């Protein structure tokens, strides 16, 4: 029996569309048809019951037993409402089946109405209630057959059979009623369990999708923080420097203004790429990589030198892994560290950036000999003094089983140390 559920779990309604499509394909063509058209399924159920009861309806009509015909038609009508009122329908069908059995004990429709009614209850209600309803609806009819005595007219037709034949026949009928009703109830319970399982999977899909969206928002927020914090800091420093040297050295001022323009354009391009993820209907992350934007590490360092940092760079060991996401992580950590130096450092005479690779371990060190606007603590290097920059670098490093530490340097100033581990499998930013 194939029926659409009466209600749909709220979590299932928010599940990913792809899961719904998969579930639909698994049902098959015929089941999909009736799942989408529950009234058509109702018509099939009523038709099946009428066919089962037809061998009783026709003789009863011929013999003028119109009450039996009316009862059977009432049962068929009641089955139409089994989705909306399953418990009431079971009660009505059980009583009508008893009445039909008393009026016509050996009809072909024995307990057939209860099959469909009990299935509806089992597929829509909890198991404990379903089993209680099964017992309450099945036992009266079974006991009626178990203790029913054969009429004299029927005894005349059974002269050549053992005397206890009618008792055996009654017992077999009672057991058949119990087993057939139990089978219909079990099928309904199985259908309900399958629906609950599908609802759980749909809820899991919805939670996973939501988690992916939250993760992507965090990624975008981290990228925006790095882009905006770096670009605005460098542009402010460049504009301040240009204002100072414009009268003394116009050529130098032009160079600074050119770098200011390039920084602004690069920042705008970065923001467009990052925000473009929000309009990516495919749902796939589109990480911004330095190589794509033309902002490799060398150009980044040149920009900070133009902004006024006395920068020295050293690289030891093999080159960085040729993975855009890993390169972006290194790029962002260096960028954030130097942005903090540019923003908060005072009395700087030297800023060192060292990148080293030893096997799968990549270390990044950024330290200066100046003094900050505050005395120690991560607040002195964070985003607008909140420490969010260090937290963002730690999140990036965590993707590669790494960590970022920051604090006062051994020879004064501020030092940032990062460790990343490359195993050839990580990706994403």
Coordinates of C-alpha atoms in Angstrom, one line a residue:
X1 CA 0.0 0.0 0.0
X2 CA 1.3 3.4 -1.0
X3 CA 0.2 6.5 0.7
X4 CA 1.4 10.1 1.2
X5 CA 2.0 11.1 4.8
X6 CA -0.7 13.1 6.5
X7 CA 1.8 15.7 7.8
X8 CA 5.3 16.5 6.9
X9 CA 8.0 17.1 9.6
X10 CA 9.1 20.7 9.8
X11 CA 12.7 19.8 9.4
X12 CA 12.0 17.8 6.3
X13 CA 10.4 20.8 4.6
X14 CA 13.7 22.7 4.9
X15 CA 15.9 19.8 3.6
X16 CA 18.1 20.2 0.5
X17 CA 16.2 19.9 -2.8
X18 CA 18.7 17.3 -4.1
X19 CA 17.7 14.9 -1.2
X20 CA 14.0 15.3 -2.0
X21 CA 14.8 14.4 -5.7
X22 CA 16.7 11.3 -4.6
X23 CA 13.9 10.2 -2.3
X24 CA 11.4 10.7 -5.1
X25 CA 13.5 8.6 -7.5
X26 CA 13.8 5.8 -5.0
X27 CA 10.0 5.5 -4.8
X28 CA 9.6 4.4 -8.4
X29 CA 7.2 5.7 -11.0
X30 CA 4.0 4.2 -9.7
X31 CA 4.7 5.1 -6.1
X32 CA 5.6 8.6 -7.1
X33 CA 2.4 9.0 -8.9
X34 CA 0.2 8.0 -5.9
X35 CA 2.5 9.8 -3.5
X36 CA 1.7 13.0 -5.3
X37 CA -2.0 12.2 -5.7
X38 CA -3.3 10.9 -2.3
X39 CA -6.9 11.0 -3.5
X40 CA -6.1 8.7 -6.3
X41 CA -4.7 6.3 -3.7
X42 CA -7.9 6.7 -1.7
X43 CA -9.9 5.7 -4.8
X44 CA -7.8 2.6 -5.3
X45 CA -8.2 1.5 -1.6
X46 CA -12.0 1.9 -1.9
X47 CA -12.0 0.0 -5.2
X48 CA -10.0 -2.8 -3.7
X49 CA -12.4 -3.1 -0.7
X50 CA -15.5 -3.1 -3.0
X51 CA -14.0 -5.9 -5.1
X52 CA -13.3 -7.9 -2.0
X53 CA -16.8 -7.4 -0.7
X54 CA -18.5 -7.8 -4.1
X55 CA -19.1 -11.6 -3.6
X56 CA -21.1 -10.6 -0.5
X57 CA -22.8 -7.5 -1.9
X58 CA -24.3 -9.3 -4.9
X59 CA -25.9 -12.3 -3.1
X60 CA -27.1 -10.0 -0.3
X61 CA -28.8 -7.8 -2.9
X62 CA -30.3 -10.8 -4.6
X63 CA -31.7 -12.1 -1.3
X64 CA -33.0 -8.7 -0.4
X65 CA -30.5 -8.2 2.5
X66 CA -30.2 -4.5 1.8
X67 CA -28.9 -3.8 5.3
X68 CA -25.8 -5.9 4.7
X69 CA -25.3 -4.0 1.4
X70 CA -25.7 -0.7 3.2
X71 CA -23.2 -1.6 5.9
X72 CA -20.6 -2.7 3.4
X73 CA -21.0 0.5 1.4
X74 CA -20.7 2.5 4.7
X75 CA -17.4 0.8 5.4
X76 CA -16.2 1.7 1.9
X77 CA -17.3 5.4 2.5
X78 CA -15.6 5.5 5.9
X79 CA -12.3 4.4 4.4
X80 CA -12.2 7.6 2.3
X81 CA -11.7 9.6 5.6
X82 CA -9.0 7.3 7.1
X83 CA -6.2 9.9 6.6
X84 CA -8.0 12.7 8.3
X85 CA -9.7 10.7 11.1
X86 CA -7.8 7.4 11.4
X87 CA -8.9 6.5 14.9
X88 CA -12.5 7.4 14.3
X89 CA -12.5 5.4 11.1
X90 CA -11.0 2.3 12.8
X91 CA -13.8 2.5 15.5
X92 CA -16.5 2.9 12.9
X93 CA -15.2 0.1 10.6
X94 CA -14.7 -2.3 13.6
X95 CA -18.4 -1.9 14.6
X96 CA -19.7 -2.1 11.1
X97 CA -17.6 -5.3 10.5
X98 CA -19.2 -6.9 13.6
X99 CA -22.7 -5.9 12.4
X100 CA -22.0 -7.3 8.9
X101 CA -20.6 -10.5 10.3
X102 CA -23.7 -11.1 12.5
X103 CA -26.0 -10.5 9.6
X104 CA -23.8 -12.5 7.1
X105 CA -21.2 -14.6 9.0
X106 CA -19.5 -16.1 6.0
X107 CA -19.0 -13.2 3.7
X108 CA -16.0 -12.7 1.6
X109 CA -15.1 -9.3 3.1
X110 CA -14.3 -10.5 6.6
X111 CA -12.0 -8.0 8.3
X112 CA -11.0 -6.4 4.9
X113 CA -12.1 -3.0 6.0
X114 CA -9.9 -3.2 9.1
X115 CA -6.8 -3.9 7.0
X116 CA -6.9 -0.5 5.4
X117 CA -8.1 1.3 8.5
X118 CA -5.4 -0.2 10.8
X119 CA -2.7 0.5 8.1
X120 CA -3.7 4.2 8.1
X121 CA -3.4 4.3 11.9
X122 CA -0.1 2.6 12.0
X123 CA 1.4 4.9 9.3
X124 CA 0.2 8.1 11.1
X125 CA 0.4 7.3 14.8
X126 CA 3.0 6.1 17.3
X127 CA 3.6 2.4 17.7
X128 CA 2.2 2.0 21.2
X129 CA -1.1 3.6 20.2
X130 CA -1.1 1.6 17.0
X131 CA -0.8 -1.8 18.8
X132 CA -3.4 -0.8 21.3
X133 CA -5.8 0.1 18.5
X134 CA -5.0 -3.2 16.7
X135 CA -5.9 -5.2 19.7
X136 CA -9.0 -3.3 20.4
X137 CA -10.3 -3.5 16.8
X138 CA -9.3 -7.1 16.1
X139 CA -10.2 -9.0 19.2
X140 CA -14.0 -8.5 19.2
X141 CA -14.4 -9.7 15.6
X142 CA -12.0 -12.6 16.3
X143 CA -13.8 -13.7 19.4
X144 CA -17.1 -13.4 17.6
X145 CA -16.0 -15.9 15.0
X146 CA -14.3 -18.1 17.7
X147 CA -17.5 -18.6 19.6
X148 CA -19.9 -18.5 16.8
X149 CA -22.1 -21.6 16.5
X150 CA -23.0 -23.0 13.1
X151 CA -26.6 -22.4 12.2
X152 CA -28.9 -25.5 11.7
X153 CA -29.2 -24.9 8.0
X154 CA -25.4 -25.0 7.8
X155 CA -25.3 -28.2 9.8
X156 CA -27.5 -29.9 7.3
X157 CA -24.9 -29.1 4.7
X158 CA -22.1 -30.5 6.8
X159 CA -23.5 -34.0 7.6
X160 CA -20.6 -35.8 6.0
X161 CA -17.9 -33.9 8.0
X162 CA -16.7 -34.4 11.6
X163 CA -18.8 -32.8 14.3
X164 CA -16.0 -30.5 15.4
X165 CA -15.4 -29.2 11.9
X166 CA -17.3 -26.0 12.6
X167 CA -15.2 -25.3 15.7
X168 CA -11.9 -25.8 13.7
X169 CA -13.3 -23.6 11.0
X170 CA -14.2 -20.9 13.5
X171 CA -10.7 -21.0 15.1
X172 CA -9.0 -20.8 11.7
X173 CA -11.1 -17.8 10.8
X174 CA -10.4 -16.0 14.1
X175 CA -6.7 -16.6 13.7
X176 CA -6.8 -15.5 10.1
X177 CA -8.4 -12.2 11.2
X178 CA -5.8 -11.6 13.8
X179 CA -2.9 -12.4 11.5
X180 CA -4.2 -10.4 8.6
X181 CA -4.9 -7.4 10.8
X182 CA -1.4 -7.7 12.4
X183 CA 0.2 -7.9 8.9
X184 CA -1.6 -4.7 7.8
X185 CA -0.5 -3.0 11.1
X186 CA 3.1 -4.1 10.6
X187 CA 3.2 -2.7 7.1
X188 CA 1.9 0.6 8.3
X189 CA 4.5 0.7 11.1
X190 CA 7.2 -0.1 8.6
X191 CA 6.0 2.8 6.3
X192 CA 6.0 5.2 9.3
X193 CA 9.5 4.2 10.3
X194 CA 10.7 4.7 6.7
X195 CA 9.2 8.2 6.6
X196 CA 10.8 9.1 10.0
X197 CA 14.1 7.9 8.7
X198 CA 13.8 10.0 5.6
X199 CA 12.8 13.0 7.8
X200 CA 15.9 12.4 9.9
X201 CA 18.1 12.3 6.8
X202 CA 16.4 15.5 5.5
X203 CA 17.0 17.2 8.8
X204 CA 20.6 16.2 8.8
X205 CA 21.0 17.5 5.2
X206 CA 19.4 20.8 6.4
X207 CA 21.7 21.1 9.4
X208 CA 24.8 20.3 7.2
X209 CA 23.7 22.8 4.6
X210 CA 23.2 25.5 7.3
X211 CA 26.6 24.7 8.8
X212 CA 28.2 25.0 5.4
X213 CA 26.5 28.4 5.0
X214 CA 27.8 29.5 8.4
X215 CA 31.3 28.3 7.6
X216 CA 31.2 30.1 4.3
X217 CA 30.0 33.3 5.9
X218 CA 32.9 33.1 8.4
X219 CA 35.3 32.6 5.5
X220 CA 33.9 35.6 3.7
X221 CA 34.0 37.7 6.9
X222 CA 37.6 36.6 7.5
X223 CA 38.6 37.5 3.9
X224 CA 36.8 40.9 4.1
X225 CA 38.6 41.7 7.4
X226 CA 42.0 40.9 5.8
X227 CA 41.3 42.9 2.6
X228 CA 39.7 45.9 4.3
X229 CA 42.1 46.1 7.3
X230 CA 45.2 45.8 5.1
X231 CA 44.1 48.0 2.3
X232 CA 42.8 50.9 4.4
X233 CA 45.8 50.8 6.6
X234 CA 48.2 50.9 3.7
X235 CA 46.2 53.6 1.9
X236 CA 46.0 55.8 5.0
X237 CA 49.8 55.5 5.4
X238 CA 50.4 56.2 1.8
X239 CA 48.1 59.2 1.7
X240 CA 49.8 60.6 4.9
X241 CA 53.2 60.1 3.3
X242 CA 52.2 61.7 0.1
X243 CA 50.9 64.8 1.9
X244 CA 54.3 65.1 3.6
X245 CA 56.5 64.7 0.6
X246 CA 54.4 66.3 -2.1
X247 CA 56.1 69.7 -1.7
X248 CA 59.6 68.5 -1.1
X249 CA 59.8 65.6 -3.6
X250 CA 57.0 65.7 -6.2
X251 CA 58.4 62.6 -8.0
X252 CA 58.4 60.6 -4.8
X253 CA 54.9 61.8 -4.0
X254 CA 53.8 60.6 -7.5
X255 CA 55.2 57.2 -6.8
X256 CA 53.4 57.0 -3.4
X257 CA 50.1 58.2 -5.0
X258 CA 50.6 55.5 -7.7
X259 CA 51.0 52.9 -5.1
X260 CA 47.9 54.3 -3.3
X261 CA 45.9 53.9 -6.5
X262 CA 47.1 50.4 -7.1
X263 CA 46.3 49.4 -3.5
X264 CA 42.8 50.7 -3.9
X265 CA 42.1 48.9 -7.1
X266 CA 43.5 45.7 -5.8
X267 CA 41.3 46.0 -2.7
X268 CA 38.3 46.6 -4.9
X269 CA 39.1 43.6 -7.0
X270 CA 39.5 41.5 -3.9
X271 CA 36.2 42.6 -2.4
X272 CA 34.4 41.8 -5.7
X273 CA 35.8 38.3 -5.8
X274 CA 35.0 37.6 -2.1
X275 CA 31.5 39.0 -2.4
X276 CA 31.0 37.2 -5.6
X277 CA 30.8 34.0 -3.6
X278 CA 27.4 35.2 -2.3
X279 CA 26.0 35.2 -5.8
X280 CA 27.5 31.8 -6.7
X281 CA 24.4 29.6 -7.3
X282 CA 26.5 26.5 -7.4
X283 CA 27.2 26.7 -3.7
X284 CA 30.9 25.9 -4.3
X285 CA 33.4 28.1 -2.5
X286 CA 35.4 30.4 -4.7
X287 CA 38.5 31.3 -2.7
X288 CA 40.5 34.3 -3.7
X289 CA 44.1 33.4 -4.3
X290 CA 47.0 35.8 -4.5
X291 CA 48.1 34.4 -7.9
X292 CA 44.6 35.0 -9.4
X293 CA 44.6 38.6 -8.2
X294 CA 48.2 39.3 -9.1
X295 CA 49.1 40.0 -5.5
X296 CA 51.9 37.6 -4.9
X297 CA 54.0 37.8 -1.8
X298 CA 56.7 39.9 -3.4
X299 CA 54.2 42.6 -4.5
X300 CA 52.7 42.6 -1.0
X301 CA 56.1 43.3 0.6
X302 CA 56.8 46.0 -2.0
X303 CA 53.6 47.7 -1.1
X304 CA 54.5 47.8 2.6
X305 CA 57.9 49.1 1.8
X306 CA 56.3 51.9 -0.2
X307 CA 54.0 52.6 2.8
X308 CA 57.1 53.2 4.9
X309 CA 58.0 49.9 6.6
X310 CA 61.8 49.2 6.7
X311 CA 61.1 45.6 5.5
X312 CA 63.5 42.7 5.2
X313 CA 62.5 39.4 3.8
X314 CA 64.2 36.0 3.9
X315 CA 63.1 32.5 2.7
X316 CA 64.9 29.3 3.6
X317 CA 64.3 25.7 2.4
X318 CA 62.2 24.6 -0.6
X319 CA 59.5 26.7 -2.1
X320 CA 56.0 26.8 -0.8
X321 CA 53.7 24.0 -1.9
X322 CA 52.0 24.8 -5.2
X323 CA 48.6 24.9 -3.7
X324 CA 46.5 28.1 -4.1
X325 CA 44.8 27.7 -0.8
X326 CA 48.0 27.1 1.1
X327 CA 49.7 30.0 -0.6
X328 CA 46.7 32.2 0.3
X329 CA 47.0 31.2 4.0
X330 CA 50.7 32.2 4.1
X331 CA 49.9 35.4 2.2
X332 CA 47.1 36.4 4.6
X333 CA 49.2 35.7 7.7
X334 CA 52.0 37.8 6.4
X335 CA 49.6 40.5 5.3
X336 CA 47.8 40.6 8.7
X337 CA 51.0 40.7 10.6
X338 CA 52.5 43.5 8.6
X339 CA 49.2 45.4 8.7
X340 CA 49.3 45.4 12.5
X341 CA 52.9 46.6 12.4
X342 CA 52.0 49.4 10.1
X343 CA 49.0 50.3 12.2
X344 CA 50.4 50.1 15.7
X345 CA 54.2 50.1 15.4
X346 CA 56.2 53.2 16.5
X347 CA 59.8 54.1 16.2
X348 CA 60.5 51.3 13.7
X349 CA 64.0 50.8 12.3
X350 CA 63.6 47.2 11.0
X351 CA 60.9 44.8 10.3
X352 CA 61.8 41.2 9.4
X353 CA 59.7 38.6 7.6
X354 CA 61.1 35.0 7.5
X355 CA 59.4 32.1 5.8
X356 CA 61.0 28.7 6.1
X357 CA 60.1 25.2 5.0
X358 CA 61.4 22.0 6.4
X359 CA 59.7 19.0 4.9
X360 CA 56.0 19.4 5.6
X361 CA 56.5 22.1 8.2
X362 CA 56.3 25.8 7.1
X363 CA 57.1 28.5 9.6
X364 CA 56.4 32.2 9.3
X365 CA 58.0 34.8 11.5
X366 CA 57.2 38.5 11.5
X367 CA 58.9 40.7 14.1
X368 CA 59.9 44.3 14.5
X369 CA 62.1 46.4 16.8
X370 CA 59.6 49.2 17.5
X371 CA 57.1 49.8 20.2
X372 CA 53.3 49.6 20.0
X373 CA 50.6 52.0 21.2
X374 CA 49.8 49.6 24.1
X375 CA 52.0 47.5 26.4
X376 CA 51.8 43.9 25.2
X377 CA 48.8 41.7 24.9
X378 CA 47.0 40.7 21.8
X379 CA 44.9 43.8 21.9
X380 CA 47.8 45.7 20.5
X381 CA 47.7 43.9 17.2
X382 CA 44.1 43.0 16.7
X383 CA 41.5 44.4 14.4
X384 CA 40.9 47.8 15.7
X385 CA 42.4 46.7 19.0
X386 CA 40.1 43.8 19.5
X387 CA 42.4 40.9 18.8
X388 CA 40.3 39.6 15.9
X389 CA 43.3 39.6 13.5
X390 CA 45.1 37.1 15.6
X391 CA 42.0 35.0 15.9
X392 CA 41.5 35.0 12.2
X393 CA 45.1 34.0 11.6
X394 CA 44.7 31.1 14.0
X395 CA 41.6 30.0 12.1
X396 CA 43.5 29.9 8.9
X397 CA 46.4 28.1 10.5
X398 CA 44.1 25.5 12.0
X399 CA 43.1 24.3 8.6
X400 CA 46.7 23.1 8.2
X401 CA 47.0 21.7 11.8
X402 CA 49.0 24.8 12.7
X403 CA 48.9 27.6 15.2
X404 CA 49.8 31.3 15.4
X405 CA 51.3 33.0 18.5
X406 CA 51.9 36.7 19.0
X407 CA 53.5 38.7 21.7
X408 CA 56.3 41.0 22.7
X409 CA 59.6 40.2 21.0
X410 CA 62.8 39.1 22.7
X411 CA 64.5 42.3 21.6
X412 CA 61.5 44.6 22.0
X413 CA 58.9 45.3 19.4
X414 CA 56.3 42.7 18.5
X415 CA 56.7 39.1 17.1
X416 CA 54.3 36.8 15.3
X417 CA 55.1 33.2 14.8
X418 CA 53.0 30.8 12.7
X419 CA 53.4 27.1 12.0
X420 CA 51.6 25.3 9.2
X421 CA 51.8 21.6 8.2
X422 CA 51.3 20.6 4.6
X423 CA 50.3 17.0 3.9
X424 CA 49.3 17.4 0.3
X425 CA 45.6 17.0 0.9
X426 CA 44.3 20.2 2.5
X427 CA 42.4 22.7 0.5
X428 CA 40.2 25.7 0.8
X429 CA 40.7 28.9 2.5

